[in-house]
Amino acid sequence: MADDKTGLLKGKPNDVEGIYYEQSPASKCLQVCFVALVVIMVAISIILSVVRGIELGAYGGGHLMLGISLIGFVVVEICMVVFIRKGDLPKEKTWFLYFVGGCVIMEAIFTDILLFQ
């Protein structure tokens, strides 16, 4: 008799399509575009925070910390993508991935605003 928890511990070995399982092509395209937008916004904010931190010299530590905090939120987003790929997060809950990504975009915008005040 198989244990009901073994599927949770072992994962789904036959799930080779990863994050795109049972999705329409339009949904796949939307997800890829959204992730690309998040990556672009984060990259711009991190580059600007490093440049601004270097410009201000000894007083630029706060600007560098803004970029580092943004990296922390990106790590949370990456963990969520990993959970979806492993099947630990049900496909009905993928809306939360978009919510966290939206929060990351908002933080990137606020970081850019704070950098140039």
Coordinates of N, CA and C in Angstrom, one line a residue:
M1 N 0.8 -1.2 0.0 CA 0.0 0.0 0.0 C 0.9 1.2 0.0
A2 N 0.6 2.1 -0.9 CA 1.5 3.3 -1.1 C 1.0 4.4 -0.1
D3 N 2.0 5.1 0.4 CA 1.8 6.2 1.3 C 1.3 7.4 0.5
D4 N 0.3 8.1 1.1 CA -0.2 9.3 0.4 C 0.8 10.4 0.3
K5 N 1.7 10.5 1.2 CA 2.7 11.6 1.3 C 3.9 11.4 0.4
T6 N 4.1 10.2 -0.2 CA 5.3 10.0 -1.0 C 5.3 10.9 -2.3
G7 N 4.1 11.2 -2.8 CA 4.1 12.1 -4.0 C 4.5 13.5 -3.7
L8 N 4.3 13.9 -2.5 CA 4.7 15.2 -2.1 C 6.2 15.3 -1.9
L9 N 6.7 14.2 -1.3 CA 8.2 14.2 -1.0 C 9.0 14.0 -2.2
K10 N 8.5 13.2 -3.1 CA 9.3 12.8 -4.3 C 9.2 13.8 -5.5
G11 N 8.0 14.5 -5.5 CA 7.8 15.3 -6.6 C 7.1 14.5 -7.8
K12 N 7.0 15.1 -8.9 CA 6.4 14.5 -10.1 C 7.5 14.2 -11.1
P13 N 8.0 12.9 -11.2 CA 9.1 12.6 -12.1 C 8.7 12.8 -13.6
N14 N 7.4 12.6 -13.9 CA 6.9 12.7 -15.3 C 6.6 14.1 -15.8
D15 N 6.8 15.1 -14.9 CA 6.4 16.4 -15.2 C 7.7 17.1 -15.9
V16 N 7.9 16.9 -17.2 CA 9.1 17.4 -17.8 C 8.9 18.8 -18.5
E17 N 7.6 19.2 -18.5 CA 7.4 20.5 -19.2 C 7.6 21.7 -18.2
G18 N 7.7 21.4 -16.9 CA 8.0 22.4 -16.0 C 6.9 23.4 -15.7
I19 N 7.2 24.7 -15.7 CA 6.2 25.7 -15.4 C 5.1 25.8 -16.4
Y20 N 5.2 25.3 -17.6 CA 4.3 25.5 -18.7 C 3.3 24.3 -18.8
Y21 N 3.1 23.5 -17.8 CA 2.3 22.3 -17.9 C 0.8 22.8 -18.1
E22 N 0.1 22.2 -19.0 CA -1.3 22.4 -19.3 C -1.7 23.9 -19.4
Q23 N -0.9 24.6 -20.2 CA -1.2 26.0 -20.5 C -1.3 26.2 -22.0
S24 N -2.2 27.2 -22.3 CA -2.3 27.6 -23.7 C -1.1 28.3 -24.2
P25 N -0.9 28.4 -25.5 CA 0.2 29.2 -26.0 C 0.1 30.7 -25.6
A26 N -1.1 31.2 -25.5 CA -1.2 32.6 -25.1 C -0.8 32.8 -23.7
S27 N -1.2 31.9 -22.8 CA -0.8 31.9 -21.4 C 0.7 31.8 -21.2
K28 N 1.3 30.9 -22.0 CA 2.8 30.8 -22.0 C 3.5 32.1 -22.4
C29 N 3.0 32.7 -23.5 CA 3.6 33.9 -23.9 C 3.4 35.1 -22.9
L30 N 2.2 35.1 -22.3 CA 2.0 36.1 -21.2 C 3.0 35.9 -20.0
Q31 N 3.2 34.7 -19.7 CA 4.0 34.4 -18.5 C 5.5 34.7 -18.9
V32 N 5.9 34.4 -20.0 CA 7.3 34.7 -20.4 C 7.5 36.2 -20.5
C33 N 6.5 36.9 -21.1 CA 6.7 38.4 -21.2 C 6.7 39.1 -19.8
F34 N 5.9 38.5 -18.9 CA 5.8 39.1 -17.6 C 7.1 38.9 -16.8
V35 N 7.7 37.7 -16.9 CA 9.0 37.4 -16.3 C 10.1 38.3 -16.9
A36 N 10.0 38.5 -18.2 CA 11.0 39.3 -18.9 C 10.9 40.8 -18.4
L37 N 9.7 41.2 -18.2 CA 9.5 42.6 -17.7 C 10.0 42.7 -16.3
V38 N 9.8 41.8 -15.5 CA 10.3 41.8 -14.1 C 11.9 41.8 -14.1
V39 N 12.4 41.0 -15.0 CA 13.9 40.9 -15.1 C 14.5 42.3 -15.6
I40 N 13.9 42.9 -16.6 CA 14.4 44.1 -17.1 C 14.2 45.2 -16.0
M41 N 13.1 45.3 -15.4 CA 12.9 46.4 -14.3 C 13.9 46.2 -13.2
V42 N 14.1 45.0 -12.8 CA 15.1 44.7 -11.7 C 16.5 45.0 -12.1
A43 N 16.9 44.7 -13.3 CA 18.2 44.9 -13.8 C 18.5 46.4 -13.9
I44 N 17.5 47.2 -14.4 CA 17.7 48.6 -14.5 C 17.8 49.2 -13.1
S45 N 17.0 48.8 -12.2 CA 17.1 49.4 -10.8 C 18.4 49.1 -10.1
I46 N 18.8 47.8 -10.3 CA 20.1 47.5 -9.6 C 21.3 48.2 -10.2
I47 N 21.3 48.4 -11.5 CA 22.4 49.1 -12.2 C 22.3 50.6 -11.7
L48 N 21.1 51.2 -11.7 CA 21.0 52.6 -11.3 C 21.4 52.7 -9.8
S49 N 21.1 51.8 -8.9 CA 21.5 51.9 -7.5 C 23.0 51.8 -7.3
V50 N 23.6 50.9 -8.1 CA 25.1 50.8 -8.0 C 25.7 52.1 -8.5
V51 N 25.3 52.6 -9.6 CA 25.9 53.8 -10.2 C 25.7 55.0 -9.3
R52 N 24.5 55.1 -8.7 CA 24.2 56.2 -7.8 C 25.0 56.1 -6.5
G53 N 25.1 54.9 -6.0 CA 25.9 54.6 -4.8 C 27.4 55.0 -5.0
I54 N 27.9 54.7 -6.2 CA 29.3 55.0 -6.5 C 29.5 56.5 -6.6
E55 N 28.5 57.2 -7.3 CA 28.6 58.7 -7.4 C 28.6 59.4 -6.1
L56 N 27.9 58.9 -5.1 CA 27.8 59.6 -3.8 C 28.9 59.2 -2.9
G57 N 29.7 58.2 -3.3 CA 30.9 57.9 -2.5 C 30.5 57.3 -1.1
A58 N 31.0 57.9 -0.1 CA 30.8 57.4 1.3 C 29.3 57.5 1.7
Y59 N 28.5 58.4 1.1 CA 27.1 58.5 1.4 C 26.2 57.7 0.6
G60 N 26.7 56.9 -0.3 CA 25.9 56.1 -1.2 C 25.5 54.7 -0.7
G61 N 25.8 54.4 0.5 CA 25.5 53.0 1.1 C 24.0 52.8 1.1
G62 N 23.2 53.8 1.4 CA 21.7 53.6 1.3 C 21.2 53.2 0.0
H63 N 21.8 53.8 -1.1 CA 21.4 53.5 -2.4 C 21.8 52.1 -2.8
L64 N 22.9 51.7 -2.4 CA 23.3 50.3 -2.6 C 22.4 49.3 -1.9
M65 N 21.9 49.7 -0.7 CA 21.0 48.8 0.0 C 19.7 48.7 -0.6
L66 N 19.2 49.7 -1.4 CA 18.0 49.6 -2.1 C 18.1 48.5 -3.2
G67 N 19.2 48.5 -3.9 CA 19.4 47.4 -4.9 C 19.5 46.0 -4.3
I68 N 20.1 45.9 -3.1 CA 20.2 44.6 -2.4 C 18.9 44.2 -1.9
S69 N 18.0 45.1 -1.4 CA 16.7 44.6 -1.0 C 15.9 44.2 -2.1
L70 N 16.1 44.8 -3.3 CA 15.3 44.4 -4.5 C 15.7 42.9 -4.9
I71 N 17.0 42.6 -4.7 CA 17.5 41.3 -5.0 C 16.8 40.3 -4.0
G72 N 16.5 40.6 -2.8 CA 15.8 39.8 -1.9 C 14.4 39.4 -2.3
F73 N 13.7 40.4 -2.9 CA 12.4 40.1 -3.4 C 12.4 39.2 -4.6
V74 N 13.5 39.4 -5.4 CA 13.6 38.5 -6.6 C 13.9 37.1 -6.2
V75 N 14.6 36.9 -5.1 CA 14.8 35.5 -4.6 C 13.5 34.9 -4.2
V76 N 12.6 35.6 -3.6 CA 11.3 35.1 -3.3 C 10.5 34.7 -4.6
E77 N 10.6 35.5 -5.6 CA 10.0 35.2 -6.9 C 10.5 33.9 -7.5
I78 N 11.9 33.8 -7.4 CA 12.5 32.6 -8.0 C 12.1 31.4 -7.2
C79 N 12.0 31.5 -5.9 CA 11.5 30.3 -5.1 C 10.1 29.9 -5.5
M80 N 9.2 30.9 -5.8 CA 7.9 30.6 -6.2 C 7.9 29.8 -7.6
V81 N 8.7 30.3 -8.5 CA 8.8 29.6 -9.8 C 9.3 28.2 -9.6
V82 N 10.2 28.0 -8.7 CA 10.7 26.6 -8.4 C 9.6 25.7 -7.8
F83 N 8.8 26.3 -6.9 CA 7.7 25.6 -6.3 C 6.7 25.2 -7.4
I84 N 6.4 26.1 -8.3 CA 5.5 25.8 -9.4 C 6.0 24.7 -10.3
R85 N 7.3 24.7 -10.6 CA 7.9 23.7 -11.5 C 7.9 22.3 -10.8
K86 N 8.1 22.3 -9.5 CA 8.1 21.0 -8.8 C 6.7 20.5 -8.6
G87 N 5.7 21.3 -8.7 CA 4.3 20.9 -8.5 C 3.9 21.1 -7.1
D88 N 4.7 21.7 -6.2 CA 4.3 22.0 -4.8 C 3.2 23.0 -4.7
L89 N 3.2 23.9 -5.7 CA 2.1 25.0 -5.7 C 1.1 24.6 -6.7
P90 N -0.2 24.5 -6.4 CA -1.2 24.1 -7.4 C -1.3 25.1 -8.5
K91 N -1.7 24.6 -9.7 CA -1.7 25.5 -10.8 C -2.8 26.6 -10.6
E92 N -3.8 26.3 -9.7 CA -4.8 27.4 -9.5 C -4.2 28.5 -8.7
K93 N -3.1 28.4 -8.1 CA -2.5 29.4 -7.3 C -1.4 30.2 -8.0
T94 N -1.3 30.0 -9.3 CA -0.2 30.7 -10.1 C -0.5 32.2 -10.1
W95 N -1.7 32.7 -9.8 CA -2.0 34.1 -9.7 C -1.1 34.8 -8.7
F96 N -0.7 34.0 -7.7 CA 0.2 34.6 -6.6 C 1.6 34.9 -7.2
L97 N 2.0 34.2 -8.2 CA 3.3 34.4 -8.9 C 3.2 35.8 -9.5
Y98 N 2.1 36.1 -10.2 CA 1.9 37.4 -10.8 C 1.8 38.5 -9.8
F99 N 1.2 38.2 -8.7 CA 1.0 39.2 -7.6 C 2.4 39.6 -7.1
V100 N 3.2 38.6 -6.8 CA 4.6 38.9 -6.2 C 5.4 39.6 -7.3
G101 N 5.3 39.2 -8.6 CA 6.0 39.9 -9.6 C 5.6 41.3 -9.8
G102 N 4.3 41.6 -9.6 CA 3.8 43.0 -9.6 C 4.4 43.8 -8.5
C103 N 4.5 43.2 -7.3 CA 5.1 43.8 -6.2 C 6.6 44.1 -6.4
V104 N 7.2 43.2 -7.1 CA 8.7 43.4 -7.4 C 8.8 44.6 -8.4
I105 N 7.9 44.7 -9.4 CA 7.9 45.8 -10.3 C 7.7 47.1 -9.6
M106 N 6.7 47.1 -8.7 CA 6.4 48.4 -7.9 C 7.6 48.8 -7.1
E107 N 8.3 47.8 -6.5 CA 9.4 48.2 -5.7 C 10.6 48.7 -6.6
A108 N 10.7 48.1 -7.8 CA 11.7 48.6 -8.7 C 11.4 50.1 -9.1
I109 N 10.2 50.4 -9.3 CA 9.8 51.8 -9.7 C 10.1 52.7 -8.5
F110 N 9.7 52.3 -7.3 CA 9.9 53.1 -6.1 C 11.4 53.3 -5.9
T111 N 12.2 52.3 -6.1 CA 13.6 52.4 -5.9 C 14.2 53.4 -6.9
D112 N 13.8 53.4 -8.1 CA 14.2 54.3 -9.1 C 13.9 55.8 -8.7
I113 N 12.7 55.9 -8.2 CA 12.2 57.3 -7.8 C 13.1 57.8 -6.6
L114 N 13.3 56.9 -5.6 CA 14.2 57.3 -4.5 C 15.6 57.5 -4.8
L115 N 16.1 56.9 -5.9 CA 17.5 57.1 -6.3 C 17.8 58.5 -6.8
F116 N 16.8 59.1 -7.4 CA 17.0 60.4 -8.0 C 16.2 61.5 -7.4
Q117 N 15.9 61.4 -6.1 CA 15.3 62.5 -5.4 C 16.4 63.4 -4.8

